[in-house]
C-alpha cells in the first residue's frame, strides 16, 4: 500500500478529516524524514509506514485538544509534533525549538520543500529562549520529565497559556513531583490507530 493510501486509512480510523493538500504534505514530510534519517539519524523509526503511525498520527491526534494559535514545540527533534500539527493547523504559528544544529537544518529544509509558512525553526537551549510575549501553548513530546519541562519552560507560556506534555505511560510519582506553582488541568488518554502502546496528553497550568 502506498503511503498516501495508508495515511488516508489511518485518518479514517481516527475520524480526522484533512484536505488532499494536507495529506500530501504529511506524506512528503515522512519522505524527507526517511531520506535525511540515513545521514542525520533523526529518528529510531526506520520504516516510512511506521513513521505514519508513530510520528504523524501520534502528533496530530493532539490537535483537537490545543487552544490558541501561537505554540512552541520544545525539544522538537526532527519536528515532532510541531510539523504535523502545523500542517493540520495552518492558521496557527509554531516555533520549533531544538539545541542541535543538524535538526534545525533539517527543519529549514522541510519548511522550504513543503512551503510551510507557519513554522519557525530555531536553534536554542530552551531555558535561554527569550519568550517576549509568551505562547498559548508549550508543547513537548518525549521530552524529559514533567518536572524538568516545567522548570526549563516556565517562562514560555503567556498568562493564560498551557503546557501540553505528550507522554506514554503517566506515572504517579512523576505527577507527585511537579514544581511549586503548577497544577494539572487534565490527563487524556489518546488512541492512535495501529499503535498498541499507551499514549497520554497531560495539560498543565501555572497557578
mmCIF file of C-alpha atoms in Angstrom, residues 74-196:
data_model
loop_
_atom_site.group_PDB
_atom_site.id
_atom_site.type_symbol
_atom_site.label_atom_id
_atom_site.label_comp_id
_atom_site.label_asym_id
_atom_site.label_seq_id
_atom_site.Cartn_x
_atom_site.Cartn_y
_atom_site.Cartn_z
ATOM 1 C CA UNK A 74 10.324 22.420 22.789
ATOM 2 C CA UNK A 75 12.941 19.774 22.042
ATOM 3 C CA UNK A 76 11.227 19.293 18.691
ATOM 4 C CA UNK A 77 13.932 16.969 17.301
ATOM 5 C CA UNK A 78 13.042 16.416 13.635
ATOM 6 C CA UNK A 79 9.835 18.455 14.099
ATOM 7 C CA UNK A 80 7.608 16.254 16.248
ATOM 8 C CA UNK A 81 4.852 17.014 16.974
ATOM 9 C CA UNK A 82 5.287 20.559 15.594
ATOM 10 C CA UNK A 83 5.493 19.906 11.852
ATOM 11 C CA UNK A 84 2.467 17.579 11.596
ATOM 12 C CA UNK A 85 0.469 19.932 13.838
ATOM 13 C CA UNK A 86 1.464 22.942 11.722
ATOM 14 C CA UNK A 87 0.235 21.105 8.618
ATOM 15 C CA UNK A 88 -3.168 20.251 10.127
ATOM 16 C CA UNK A 89 -3.475 23.662 11.846
ATOM 17 C CA UNK A 90 -2.410 26.093 9.107
ATOM 18 C CA UNK A 91 -3.819 29.174 10.872
ATOM 19 C CA UNK A 92 -1.567 28.646 13.912
ATOM 20 C CA UNK A 93 2.109 29.560 14.245
ATOM 21 C CA UNK A 94 4.650 27.072 15.597
ATOM 22 C CA UNK A 95 8.138 27.853 16.856
ATOM 23 C CA UNK A 96 10.163 24.618 16.579
ATOM 24 C CA UNK A 97 12.959 24.768 19.108
ATOM 25 C CA UNK A 98 15.936 22.431 19.298
ATOM 26 C CA UNK A 99 19.504 22.818 20.538
ATOM 27 C CA UNK A 100 21.048 20.660 17.770
ATOM 28 C CA UNK A 101 22.049 22.430 14.567
ATOM 29 C CA UNK A 102 21.573 19.423 12.290
ATOM 30 C CA UNK A 103 17.938 19.067 13.354
ATOM 31 C CA UNK A 104 17.257 22.761 12.763
ATOM 32 C CA UNK A 105 18.918 22.492 9.316
ATOM 33 C CA UNK A 106 16.598 19.604 8.519
ATOM 34 C CA UNK A 107 13.569 21.630 9.667
ATOM 35 C CA UNK A 108 14.559 24.562 7.442
ATOM 36 C CA UNK A 109 14.698 22.136 4.528
ATOM 37 C CA UNK A 110 11.226 20.839 5.463
ATOM 38 C CA UNK A 111 9.958 24.422 5.684
ATOM 39 C CA UNK A 112 11.346 25.183 2.214
ATOM 40 C CA UNK A 113 10.265 21.976 0.443
ATOM 41 C CA UNK A 114 6.757 21.800 1.921
ATOM 42 C CA UNK A 115 6.147 25.549 1.695
ATOM 43 C CA UNK A 116 5.237 25.808 5.379
ATOM 44 C CA UNK A 117 4.952 29.490 6.231
ATOM 45 C CA UNK A 118 3.661 28.857 9.770
ATOM 46 C CA UNK A 119 6.725 27.152 11.256
ATOM 47 C CA UNK A 120 9.811 28.886 12.636
ATOM 48 C CA UNK A 121 12.754 26.533 13.302
ATOM 49 C CA UNK A 122 15.151 27.977 15.895
ATOM 50 C CA UNK A 123 18.328 26.645 17.451
ATOM 51 C CA UNK A 124 18.322 27.466 21.157
ATOM 52 C CA UNK A 125 18.610 25.915 24.572
ATOM 53 C CA UNK A 126 15.055 26.069 25.877
ATOM 54 C CA UNK A 127 15.929 27.725 29.178
ATOM 55 C CA UNK A 128 17.691 30.557 27.274
ATOM 56 C CA UNK A 129 14.974 31.169 24.671
ATOM 57 C CA UNK A 130 13.502 34.680 25.083
ATOM 58 C CA UNK A 131 9.693 34.441 25.045
ATOM 59 C CA UNK A 132 8.826 38.121 24.938
ATOM 60 C CA UNK A 133 5.059 37.833 24.571
ATOM 61 C CA UNK A 134 4.581 34.232 25.651
ATOM 62 C CA UNK A 135 2.835 31.350 23.913
ATOM 63 C CA UNK A 136 -0.714 29.989 24.033
ATOM 64 C CA UNK A 137 0.756 26.512 24.265
ATOM 65 C CA UNK A 138 4.122 24.991 25.187
ATOM 66 C CA UNK A 139 4.217 21.512 23.652
ATOM 67 C CA UNK A 140 6.652 18.691 24.261
ATOM 68 C CA UNK A 141 6.801 15.087 23.141
ATOM 69 C CA UNK A 142 9.219 12.592 24.613
ATOM 70 C CA UNK A 143 10.808 15.490 26.489
ATOM 71 C CA UNK A 144 12.346 14.968 29.904
ATOM 72 C CA UNK A 145 10.166 14.548 32.996
ATOM 73 C CA UNK A 146 7.254 16.917 33.692
ATOM 74 C CA UNK A 147 9.348 18.427 36.469
ATOM 75 C CA UNK A 148 12.181 19.242 34.032
ATOM 76 C CA UNK A 149 9.781 20.511 31.397
ATOM 77 C CA UNK A 150 8.104 22.954 33.786
ATOM 78 C CA UNK A 151 11.408 24.039 35.345
ATOM 79 C CA UNK A 152 13.050 24.755 31.979
ATOM 80 C CA UNK A 153 9.994 26.141 30.174
ATOM 81 C CA UNK A 154 8.284 28.107 32.970
ATOM 82 C CA UNK A 155 8.947 31.436 31.190
ATOM 83 C CA UNK A 156 7.400 30.418 27.856
ATOM 84 C CA UNK A 157 3.582 30.460 28.256
ATOM 85 C CA UNK A 158 1.505 33.627 28.075
ATOM 86 C CA UNK A 159 -0.713 34.490 31.053
ATOM 87 C CA UNK A 160 -3.473 32.071 30.001
ATOM 88 C CA UNK A 161 -1.091 29.688 28.241
ATOM 89 C CA UNK A 162 -0.874 25.966 28.886
ATOM 90 C CA UNK A 163 1.726 23.242 28.871
ATOM 91 C CA UNK A 164 0.933 20.187 26.735
ATOM 92 C CA UNK A 165 3.077 17.158 27.521
ATOM 93 C CA UNK A 166 2.730 14.153 25.218
ATOM 94 C CA UNK A 167 3.606 11.113 27.274
ATOM 95 C CA UNK A 168 3.488 7.346 27.025
ATOM 96 C CA UNK A 169 2.683 5.962 30.459
ATOM 97 C CA UNK A 170 1.904 8.614 33.094
ATOM 98 C CA UNK A 171 3.444 7.661 36.421
ATOM 99 C CA UNK A 172 2.008 8.795 39.764
ATOM 100 C CA UNK A 173 5.453 9.560 41.160
ATOM 101 C CA UNK A 174 6.138 11.910 38.231
ATOM 102 C CA UNK A 175 2.854 13.737 38.841
ATOM 103 C CA UNK A 176 3.706 13.988 42.553
ATOM 104 C CA UNK A 177 6.993 15.762 41.805
ATOM 105 C CA UNK A 178 5.632 18.820 39.999
ATOM 106 C CA UNK A 179 7.415 22.049 40.929
ATOM 107 C CA UNK A 180 5.624 24.652 43.047
ATOM 108 C CA UNK A 181 3.238 26.950 41.211
ATOM 109 C CA UNK A 182 1.887 24.492 38.627
ATOM 110 C CA UNK A 183 -1.215 22.344 38.502
ATOM 111 C CA UNK A 184 -2.578 19.586 36.299
ATOM 112 C CA UNK A 185 -5.625 20.649 34.296
ATOM 113 C CA UNK A 186 -6.322 17.250 32.723
ATOM 114 C CA UNK A 187 -4.849 13.914 31.680
ATOM 115 C CA UNK A 188 -6.328 12.468 28.499
ATOM 116 C CA UNK A 189 -5.724 9.026 27.078
ATOM 117 C CA UNK A 190 -5.008 9.221 23.355
ATOM 118 C CA UNK A 191 -5.886 6.447 20.912
ATOM 119 C CA UNK A 192 -3.521 6.005 17.972
ATOM 120 C CA UNK A 193 -4.726 3.652 15.222
ATOM 121 C CA UNK A 194 -2.463 0.589 14.826
ATOM 122 C CA UNK A 195 -0.371 1.508 17.873
ATOM 123 C CA UNK A 196 -0.619 -0.922 20.743
#
